[in-house]
C-alpha positions as a printed NumPy array, in Angstrom:
array([[ 21.962, 110.63 , 124.936],
       [ 23.736, 109.082, 127.902],
       [ 25.536, 111.591, 130.09 ],
       [ 28.882, 109.824, 129.781],
       [ 28.849, 109.939, 125.994],
       [ 28.109, 113.672, 126.201],
       [ 31.08 , 114.105, 128.536],
       [ 33.223, 112.063, 126.177],
       [ 32.706, 114.572, 123.394],
       [ 33.812, 117.44 , 125.613],
       [ 36.819, 115.473, 126.829],
       [ 37.825, 114.614, 123.281],
       [ 37.722, 118.265, 122.289],
       [ 39.983, 119.167, 125.191],
       [ 42.335, 116.228, 124.766],
       [ 43.811, 117.474, 121.515],
       [ 45.296, 120.45 , 123.352],
       [ 45.911, 119.429, 126.924],
       [ 46.378, 115.695, 126.617],
       [ 45.634, 114.989, 130.295],
       [ 49.346, 114.922, 131.292],
       [ 50.465, 113.002, 128.234],
       [ 52.735, 115.085, 126.005],
       [ 51.509, 116.044, 122.541],
       [ 52.245, 118.811, 120.082],
       [ 55.965, 119.246, 120.789],
       [ 59.028, 118.827, 118.569],
       [ 61.54 , 116.05 , 119.256],
       [ 63.619, 113.343, 117.591],
       [ 60.509, 111.353, 116.693],
       [ 57.059, 110.162, 117.712],
       [ 54.757, 107.124, 117.785],
       [ 51.337, 106.698, 116.185],
       [ 50.021, 103.942, 118.491],
       [ 47.073, 102.612, 116.461],
       [ 47.326, 102.318, 112.682],
       [ 45.221, 100.351, 110.18 ],
       [ 43.857, 100.625, 106.667],
       [ 41.369,  98.92 , 104.384],
       [ 42.135, 100.931, 101.282],
       [ 42.207, 104.667, 100.64 ],
       [ 38.652, 105.189, 101.923],
       [ 39.359, 103.641, 105.333],
       [ 42.862, 104.569, 106.43 ],
       [ 45.112, 106.28 , 108.939],
       [ 46.743, 109.542, 107.852],
       [ 49.719, 111.232, 109.524],
       [ 51.034, 114.775, 109.048],
       [ 54.662, 115.622, 109.872],
       [ 56.212, 119.089, 110.343],
       [ 59.969, 119.684, 110.265],
       [ 61.338, 122.514, 112.421],
       [ 64.931, 121.255, 112.498],
       [ 66.456, 124.221, 110.743],
       [ 67.716, 121.956, 107.947],
       [ 67.087, 118.859, 105.887],
       [ 66.439, 115.614, 107.76 ],
       [ 65.723, 112.028, 106.917],
       [ 62.597, 110.743, 108.637],
       [ 62.834, 106.965, 109.045],
       [ 59.57 , 105.161, 109.723],
       [ 58.818, 101.594, 110.82 ],
       [ 55.508,  99.746, 110.978],
       [ 55.219,  97.135, 113.742],
       [ 52.375,  94.671, 114.176],
       [ 50.426,  94.296, 117.431],
       [ 53.149,  92.061, 118.879],
       [ 55.858,  94.569, 117.978],
       [ 57.263,  92.521, 115.122],
       [ 58.949,  94.577, 112.416],
       [ 56.794,  94.466, 109.268],
       [ 58.071,  97.169, 106.907],
       [ 59.936, 100.472, 106.942],
       [ 60.975, 103.382, 104.783],
       [ 62.358, 106.901, 104.768],
       [ 61.535, 110.285, 103.295],
       [ 63.508, 113.522, 103.313],
       [ 62.113, 116.773, 104.708],
       [ 63.589, 120.207, 104.159],
       [ 63.299, 122.871, 106.843],
       [ 59.734, 124.131, 107.445],
       [ 58.428, 121.246, 105.339],
       [ 55.079, 119.495, 105.871],
       [ 54.748, 115.879, 104.77 ],
       [ 51.415, 114.014, 104.464],
       [ 51.791, 110.274, 105.102],
       [ 48.756, 108.191, 104.045],
       [ 49.138, 104.663, 105.381],
       [ 47.124, 102.932, 102.628],
       [ 49.506, 104.468, 100.072],
       [ 52.715, 103.746, 101.988],
       [ 52.1  , 100.275, 103.431],
       [ 52.764,  98.156, 100.36 ],
       [ 50.94 ,  94.951,  99.48 ],
       [ 49.2  ,  92.555, 101.867],
       [ 48.711,  94.814, 104.899],
       [ 45.038,  95.749, 104.504],
       [ 43.275,  94.948, 107.768],
       [ 46.518,  94.545, 109.738],
       [ 46.522,  96.632, 112.913],
       [ 49.821,  97.931, 114.209],
       [ 51.728, 101.073, 115.11 ],
       [ 54.172, 103.442, 113.425],
       [ 57.44 , 104.821, 114.786],
       [ 58.857, 107.934, 113.083],
       [ 62.45 , 108.877, 113.954],
       [ 64.901, 111.477, 112.664],
       [ 68.166, 110.095, 111.371],
       [ 71.605, 111.608, 111.801],
       [ 71.682, 115.18 , 110.526],
       [ 74.396, 117.584, 109.472],
       [ 74.255, 121.207, 108.426],
       [ 75.129, 120.207, 104.857],
       [ 72.617, 117.366, 104.529],
       [ 70.835, 117.234, 101.192],
       [ 67.5  , 115.653, 100.438],
       [ 69.265, 112.977,  98.403],
       [ 71.654, 112.09 , 101.23 ],
       [ 69.239, 112.365, 104.163],
       [ 67.882, 108.818, 103.745],
       [ 71.217, 107.162, 103.079],
       [ 71.794, 104.097, 105.248],
       [ 74.806, 105.852, 106.763],
       [ 72.366, 108.368, 108.264],
       [ 69.974, 105.715, 109.607],
       [ 70.983, 106.259, 113.217],
       [ 69.071, 108.224, 115.847],
       [ 69.572, 111.931, 115.285],
       [ 70.753, 114.434, 117.85 ],
       [ 68.017, 116.263, 119.737],
       [ 68.159, 119.97 , 120.459],
       [ 68.655, 122.382, 117.599],
       [ 68.501, 119.578, 115.022],
       [ 66.188, 116.617, 114.502],
       [ 63.003, 118.386, 115.544],
       [ 59.807, 116.977, 114.036],
       [ 56.221, 116.783, 115.206],
       [ 53.253, 114.73 , 114.039],
       [ 49.466, 114.597, 114.075],
       [ 47.157, 111.82 , 112.914],
       [ 43.563, 110.851, 112.201],
       [ 41.651, 107.89 , 110.826],
       [ 39.235, 108.555, 107.967],
       [ 36.342, 106.287, 106.98 ],
       [ 34.486, 107.784, 104.046],
       [ 31.74 , 105.126, 104.065],
       [ 30.861, 106.096, 107.638],
       [ 31.545, 109.764, 106.85 ],
       [ 33.766, 109.92 , 109.909],
       [ 37.194, 111.274, 110.8  ],
       [ 38.544, 110.177, 114.206],
       [ 41.436, 111.847, 116.009],
       [ 44.37 , 109.459, 116.565],
       [ 46.593, 110.548, 119.484],
       [ 50.271, 110.869, 118.598],
       [ 52.792, 110.124, 121.366],
       [ 55.591, 112.68 , 121.363],
       [ 59.274, 111.814, 121.833],
       [ 62.025, 112.014, 122.637],
       [ 62.367, 108.39 , 121.583],
       [ 64.86 , 106.264, 123.515],
       [ 66.289, 103.184, 121.823],
       [ 68.262, 100.294, 123.281],
       [ 72.014, 100.399, 122.883],
       [ 73.817, 103.164, 121.025],
       [ 73.564, 104.108, 117.389],
       [ 70.271, 102.28 , 116.811],
       [ 69.896, 101.251, 113.153],
       [ 66.624, 102.866, 112.086],
       [ 66.343, 100.549, 109.072],
       [ 66.384,  97.435, 111.251],
       [ 64.362,  98.086, 114.406],
       [ 63.119,  95.029, 116.283],
       [ 60.654,  94.266, 119.108],
       [ 63.07 ,  95.43 , 121.818],
       [ 64.585,  98.442, 120.037],
       [ 62.219, 101.14 , 121.322],
       [ 62.694, 101.386, 125.088],
       [ 60.592, 104.431, 126.   ],
       [ 58.693, 107.406, 124.604],
       [ 58.746, 110.624, 126.615],
       [ 55.139, 111.54 , 125.825],
       [ 53.703, 108.335, 127.335],
       [ 53.399, 107.306, 130.993],
       [ 56.575, 105.799, 132.398],
       [ 56.001, 102.346, 133.896],
       [ 58.629, 101.806, 136.622],
       [ 60.351,  98.476, 137.026],
       [ 58.856,  96.526, 139.943],
       [ 55.616,  97.035, 141.891],
       [ 56.72 ,  99.833, 144.227],
       [ 55.507, 102.779, 142.13 ],
       [ 52.369, 101.634, 140.357],
       [ 50.656, 103.897, 137.812],
       [ 46.878, 103.682, 137.587],
       [ 45.078, 104.22 , 134.283],
       [ 41.406, 105.216, 134.041],
       [ 40.123, 103.96 , 130.688],
       [ 36.686, 105.212, 129.705],
       [ 33.84 , 103.257, 128.19 ],
       [ 30.279, 103.869, 126.983],
       [ 28.207, 100.918, 125.753],
       [ 24.546,  99.929, 125.444],
       [ 24.729,  96.131, 125.812],
       [ 23.905,  95.654, 122.127],
       [ 27.101,  94.022, 120.935],
       [ 28.58 ,  95.564, 117.764],
       [ 25.546,  97.794, 117.333],
       [ 24.655, 101.187, 118.702],
       [ 26.924, 102.756, 121.316],
       [ 30.314, 101.059, 121.108],
       [ 33.743, 101.491, 122.729],
       [ 37.122, 100.081, 121.818],
       [ 40.021, 100.651, 124.207],
       [ 43.544, 100.98 , 122.797],
       [ 46.477,  99.941, 124.992],
       [ 50.01 , 100.558, 123.698],
       [ 53.269,  99.891, 125.519],
       [ 56.978,  99.295, 124.97 ],
       [ 56.923,  96.212, 127.209],
       [ 54.723,  93.142, 126.931],
       [ 51.266,  93.694, 128.481],
       [ 49.961,  90.338, 127.227],
       [ 47.925,  88.395, 129.787],
       [ 44.801,  88.535, 131.959],
       [ 44.495,  91.596, 134.182],
       [ 42.308,  92.055, 137.261],
       [ 40.783,  95.537, 137.369],
       [ 38.098,  97.614, 139.044],
       [ 35.263,  98.634, 136.748],
       [ 33.115, 101.637, 137.737],
       [ 29.798, 102.888, 136.439],
       [ 28.661, 106.525, 136.35 ],
       [ 27.256, 106.274, 139.9  ],
       [ 30.535, 105.218, 141.568],
       [ 29.502, 101.572, 141.806],
       [ 32.476,  99.188, 141.572],
       [ 32.855,  95.64 , 140.268],
       [ 36.08 ,  93.643, 140.174],
       [ 36.47 ,  91.975, 136.785],
       [ 39.181,  90.65 , 134.466],
       [ 40.085,  91.486, 130.924],
       [ 42.574,  89.744, 128.655],
       [ 45.063,  91.31 , 126.279],
       [ 46.187,  88.798, 123.676],
       [ 48.82 ,  91.014, 122.065],
       [ 52.211,  92.101, 123.395],
       [ 52.372,  95.838, 122.701],
       [ 49.181,  96.983, 120.955],
       [ 45.751,  95.813, 122.057],
       [ 42.353,  96.924, 120.748],
       [ 39.641,  95.429, 122.94 ],
       [ 35.918,  95.696, 123.53 ],
       [ 34.989,  96.419, 127.2  ],
       [ 31.413,  95.354, 126.483],
       [ 32.594,  91.716, 126.34 ],
       [ 34.326,  91.697, 129.75 ],
       [ 33.016,  88.644, 131.668],
       [ 31.091,  89.597, 134.806],
       [ 30.316,  93.171, 133.733],
       [ 26.947,  94.107, 135.28 ],
       [ 24.352,  94.782, 132.594],
       [ 23.748,  98.275, 133.965],
       [ 27.442,  99.22 , 133.788],
       [ 27.086, 101.152, 130.545],
       [ 28.856, 104.447, 131.4  ],
       [ 32.071, 104.739, 133.373],
       [ 35.704, 103.788, 133.442],
       [ 38.071, 100.894, 134.07 ],
       [ 40.802, 101.466, 136.656],
       [ 43.921,  99.469, 135.803],
       [ 47.226,  99.283, 137.669],
       [ 49.307,  97.162, 135.292],
       [ 52.368,  96.768, 137.542],
       [ 50.548,  95.965, 140.802],
       [ 50.958,  92.26 , 140.044],
       [ 52.195,  90.257, 137.129],
       [ 49.403,  89.6  , 134.67 ],
       [ 48.131,  86.029, 134.812],
       [ 49.668,  84.17 , 131.905],
       [ 52.261,  86.863, 131.204],
       [ 55.751,  85.676, 130.274],
       [ 58.329,  85.489, 133.065],
       [ 60.552,  87.902, 131.169],
       [ 59.635,  90.827, 129.   ],
       [ 56.5  ,  91.646, 131.005],
       [ 55.808,  95.222, 132.057],
       [ 56.619,  94.21 , 135.606],
       [ 60.191,  93.437, 134.563],
       [ 61.099,  95.923, 131.869],
       [ 59.365,  99.18 , 132.727],
       [ 59.151, 101.403, 129.673],
       [ 56.182, 103.466, 128.489],
       [ 52.421, 102.963, 128.294],
       [ 49.587, 104.86 , 126.625],
       [ 45.82 , 104.253, 126.569],
       [ 42.817, 105.849, 124.898],
       [ 39.218, 104.975, 124.078],
       [ 37.343, 105.158, 120.779],
       [ 33.659, 105.771, 121.471],
       [ 31.209, 105.424, 118.594],
       [ 28.057, 107.375, 119.418],
       [ 25.252, 106.975, 116.846],
       [ 23.449, 110.04 , 118.238],
       [ 26.387, 112.128, 116.999],
       [ 27.152, 110.021, 113.937],
       [ 30.839, 110.086, 114.821],
       [ 33.681, 108.363, 116.647],
       [ 35.203, 110.282, 119.57 ],
       [ 38.749, 109.709, 120.849],
       [ 39.141, 110.055, 124.623],
       [ 42.572, 109.8  , 126.218],
       [ 42.949, 107.466, 129.17 ],
       [ 43.83 , 109.405, 132.291],
       [ 46.662, 108.279, 134.558],
       [ 48.269, 109.239, 137.861]])
């Protein structure tokens, strides 16, 4: 087995606890599941939610597509110390099989006397107070029974920050979610540029054998062509470009990057998304303009292990 793929397994085991400077496993007013899809109950994303608010809360959820368009939403009530399983194939409704997107879970307004019946009332569909109330946490995985695989899906912890005041959690739009505390903050302008190291392991046999898909999620548009440095496992560097066709959730194959040397099969891609505006990016709404939050991770399918490993993208 290639040495990078071996390292990926170790990194994935550690990532669930330490998260490489991302924030996971805390309680806040909500969280984001950045990569969600289903193809029926045997190939679906599952989320688990724990309520430690000290009372009953309404948990409002919204599913956005890859361009951050609102698709569908709902709400469920949770009593204190409750655990709620949320199976996407059973919650999505009709016509969403094969549609990739992301889920935002947010606690609505809470009061000491809230009942389960009242928690999801539209009058409570505003962002809840953080602190002693509105404290939930989530975890997620993707199960594929045909492949006999369960892959860890990183959950981005809140607090969630929405635009304006009193955000209506039943009517969130593309610009509603401004930032997520558990992701990397992307400053406005090029003066303080974060750098992401996104890992890959491939074998130059497209869609067969050792495969990687890199997930990029953000609250600002990352659509466009990005110039990056690609490194192999021996510190060799090649400048290449990759394109992200979607605004806020991209799922791309690094094996198809034009100009990748054939022997670049283990390594990482170093990306500074604010260093310059992406070629073809819109003049407004781009990461360069709006700041916000960004999160990356890699899904590495290693046939030698018969499993998919999730490896968080490191950042400075």
